[in-house]
Amino acid sequence: MLSELPRSSSTAEAIRYAITRWASLCRFLDDGTIEIDNNAAERAIRPIAIGRKNWLFAGSDKGGERAAAILSLIQSAKLNGLDPEAYLRDVLTRIADHPINRIDELLPWSMRHQDR
């Protein structure tokens, strides 16, 4: 079938793409823990993707880097079962007096274990 299609057609490109990645595309059949799609990841980044144009105007490259760091902390807090607002409030109230050599104690996965 592929040989019957014009080489540069969209269909031929799609078939070649699938053939070259066939092992990866079928991997979920052999491992039941692998999802067939990435919908969960897509949903997780949707709020950021929707506001993408807003992030173009972060003021500067440094502003964009800071926004990315905050968004990463918020998402990490969510992934660790923490309320992001409460987590950030707690960190901001503790960070001024917290020893720099123990800063890892303020990361979301460490805070999750402190709550137990």
mmCIF file of C-alpha atoms in Angstrom:
data_model
loop_
_atom_site.group_PDB
_atom_site.id
_atom_site.type_symbol
_atom_site.label_atom_id
_atom_site.label_comp_id
_atom_site.label_asym_id
_atom_site.label_seq_id
_atom_site.Cartn_x
_atom_site.Cartn_y
_atom_site.Cartn_z
ATOM 1 C CA MET A 1 0.000 0.000 0.000
ATOM 2 C CA LEU A 2 2.785 2.443 0.903
ATOM 3 C CA SER A 3 4.477 1.837 -2.445
ATOM 4 C CA GLU A 4 1.272 2.849 -4.253
ATOM 5 C CA LEU A 5 1.139 6.286 -2.601
ATOM 6 C CA PRO A 6 3.021 9.369 -3.772
ATOM 7 C CA ARG A 7 6.157 9.565 -1.620
ATOM 8 C CA SER A 8 5.443 13.083 -0.353
ATOM 9 C CA SER A 9 1.737 12.604 0.380
ATOM 10 C CA SER A 10 0.456 13.162 3.891
ATOM 11 C CA THR A 11 -0.835 9.589 4.056
ATOM 12 C CA ALA A 12 2.550 8.139 3.086
ATOM 13 C CA GLU A 13 4.279 10.311 5.692
ATOM 14 C CA ALA A 14 1.820 9.153 8.369
ATOM 15 C CA ILE A 15 2.327 5.497 7.459
ATOM 16 C CA ARG A 16 6.127 5.861 7.483
ATOM 17 C CA TYR A 17 5.893 7.612 10.867
ATOM 18 C CA ALA A 18 3.857 4.725 12.303
ATOM 19 C CA ILE A 19 6.095 2.032 10.815
ATOM 20 C CA THR A 20 9.293 3.557 12.191
ATOM 21 C CA ARG A 21 7.743 3.813 15.647
ATOM 22 C CA TRP A 22 5.773 0.577 15.592
ATOM 23 C CA ALA A 23 7.551 -1.019 18.567
ATOM 24 C CA SER A 24 6.936 2.074 20.693
ATOM 25 C CA LEU A 25 3.326 2.364 19.533
ATOM 26 C CA CYS A 26 2.608 -1.251 20.547
ATOM 27 C CA ARG A 27 4.575 -1.240 23.787
ATOM 28 C CA PHE A 28 1.457 -0.717 25.895
ATOM 29 C CA LEU A 29 0.236 -4.144 24.709
ATOM 30 C CA ASP A 30 3.126 -5.854 26.499
ATOM 31 C CA ASP A 31 3.093 -3.714 29.649
ATOM 32 C CA GLY A 32 -0.264 -3.155 31.322
ATOM 33 C CA THR A 33 1.043 -0.198 33.304
ATOM 34 C CA ILE A 34 1.620 1.911 30.189
ATOM 35 C CA GLU A 35 -1.263 4.096 29.079
ATOM 36 C CA ILE A 36 -2.432 3.932 25.474
ATOM 37 C CA ASP A 37 -2.495 7.727 25.294
ATOM 38 C CA ASN A 38 -1.155 10.737 27.151
ATOM 39 C CA ASN A 39 -4.517 12.329 27.969
ATOM 40 C CA ALA A 40 -3.689 12.615 31.691
ATOM 41 C CA ALA A 41 -0.543 14.602 30.900
ATOM 42 C CA GLU A 42 -2.432 16.721 28.373
ATOM 43 C CA ARG A 43 -5.092 17.578 30.982
ATOM 44 C CA ALA A 44 -2.421 18.433 33.561
ATOM 45 C CA ILE A 45 -0.742 21.000 31.311
ATOM 46 C CA ARG A 46 -3.959 22.386 29.811
ATOM 47 C CA PRO A 47 -4.223 25.402 32.190
ATOM 48 C CA ILE A 48 -0.671 26.428 31.323
ATOM 49 C CA ALA A 49 -1.168 25.862 27.597
ATOM 50 C CA ILE A 50 -4.361 27.915 27.585
ATOM 51 C CA GLY A 51 -2.555 30.865 29.171
ATOM 52 C CA ARG A 52 0.506 30.475 26.949
ATOM 53 C CA LYS A 53 0.112 33.900 25.333
ATOM 54 C CA ASN A 54 0.076 35.520 28.756
ATOM 55 C CA TRP A 55 3.446 33.988 29.571
ATOM 56 C CA LEU A 56 4.974 35.652 26.533
ATOM 57 C CA PHE A 57 4.638 38.898 28.443
ATOM 58 C CA ALA A 58 6.318 37.875 31.704
ATOM 59 C CA GLY A 59 8.396 41.065 31.464
ATOM 60 C CA SER A 60 11.765 39.467 30.772
ATOM 61 C CA ASP A 61 13.508 36.149 30.424
ATOM 62 C CA LYS A 62 14.125 36.151 34.183
ATOM 63 C CA GLY A 63 10.432 36.822 34.786
ATOM 64 C CA GLY A 64 9.551 33.861 32.579
ATOM 65 C CA GLU A 65 12.032 31.656 34.441
ATOM 66 C CA ARG A 66 10.512 32.690 37.773
ATOM 67 C CA ALA A 67 6.999 32.005 36.479
ATOM 68 C CA ALA A 68 8.133 28.560 35.287
ATOM 69 C CA ALA A 69 9.668 27.825 38.706
ATOM 70 C CA ILE A 70 6.466 28.820 40.535
ATOM 71 C CA LEU A 71 4.290 26.804 38.143
ATOM 72 C CA SER A 72 6.586 23.804 38.658
ATOM 73 C CA LEU A 73 6.251 24.126 42.442
ATOM 74 C CA ILE A 74 2.472 24.399 42.169
ATOM 75 C CA GLN A 75 2.220 21.315 39.960
ATOM 76 C CA SER A 76 4.653 19.386 42.188
ATOM 77 C CA ALA A 77 2.524 20.254 45.211
ATOM 78 C CA LYS A 78 -0.581 18.952 43.422
ATOM 79 C CA LEU A 79 1.213 15.739 42.395
ATOM 80 C CA ASN A 80 2.203 15.189 46.035
ATOM 81 C CA GLY A 81 -1.349 15.604 47.286
ATOM 82 C CA LEU A 82 -0.845 19.067 48.775
ATOM 83 C CA ASP A 83 -3.067 22.104 48.404
ATOM 84 C CA PRO A 84 -0.808 24.415 46.358
ATOM 85 C CA GLU A 85 -2.012 27.605 48.047
ATOM 86 C CA ALA A 86 -1.507 26.197 51.555
ATOM 87 C CA TYR A 87 1.863 24.748 50.545
ATOM 88 C CA LEU A 88 3.155 28.058 49.148
ATOM 89 C CA ARG A 89 1.797 29.981 52.148
ATOM 90 C CA ASP A 90 3.583 27.596 54.515
ATOM 91 C CA VAL A 91 6.867 27.765 52.580
ATOM 92 C CA LEU A 92 6.785 31.558 52.341
ATOM 93 C CA THR A 93 6.232 31.909 56.091
ATOM 94 C CA ARG A 94 9.053 29.464 56.941
ATOM 95 C CA ILE A 95 11.694 30.194 54.298
ATOM 96 C CA ALA A 96 13.175 33.370 55.853
ATOM 97 C CA ASP A 97 14.234 31.516 59.024
ATOM 98 C CA HIS A 98 14.972 28.171 57.375
ATOM 99 C CA PRO A 99 18.637 27.087 57.104
ATOM 100 C CA ILE A 100 19.837 27.134 53.493
ATOM 101 C CA ASN A 101 21.573 23.774 53.877
ATOM 102 C CA ARG A 102 18.171 22.194 54.665
ATOM 103 C CA ILE A 103 16.176 23.864 51.872
ATOM 104 C CA ASP A 104 15.227 20.439 50.481
ATOM 105 C CA GLU A 105 12.926 20.033 53.520
ATOM 106 C CA LEU A 106 10.637 22.664 51.962
ATOM 107 C CA LEU A 107 10.112 20.783 48.695
ATOM 108 C CA PRO A 108 6.609 19.358 48.130
ATOM 109 C CA TRP A 109 7.584 15.691 48.480
ATOM 110 C CA SER A 110 9.351 16.431 51.781
ATOM 111 C CA MET A 111 6.437 18.481 53.104
ATOM 112 C CA ARG A 112 4.055 15.639 52.228
ATOM 113 C CA HIS A 113 5.990 13.324 54.544
ATOM 114 C CA GLN A 114 6.055 15.919 57.339
ATOM 115 C CA ASP A 115 2.259 16.048 57.384
ATOM 116 C CA ARG A 116 1.988 12.373 58.276
#
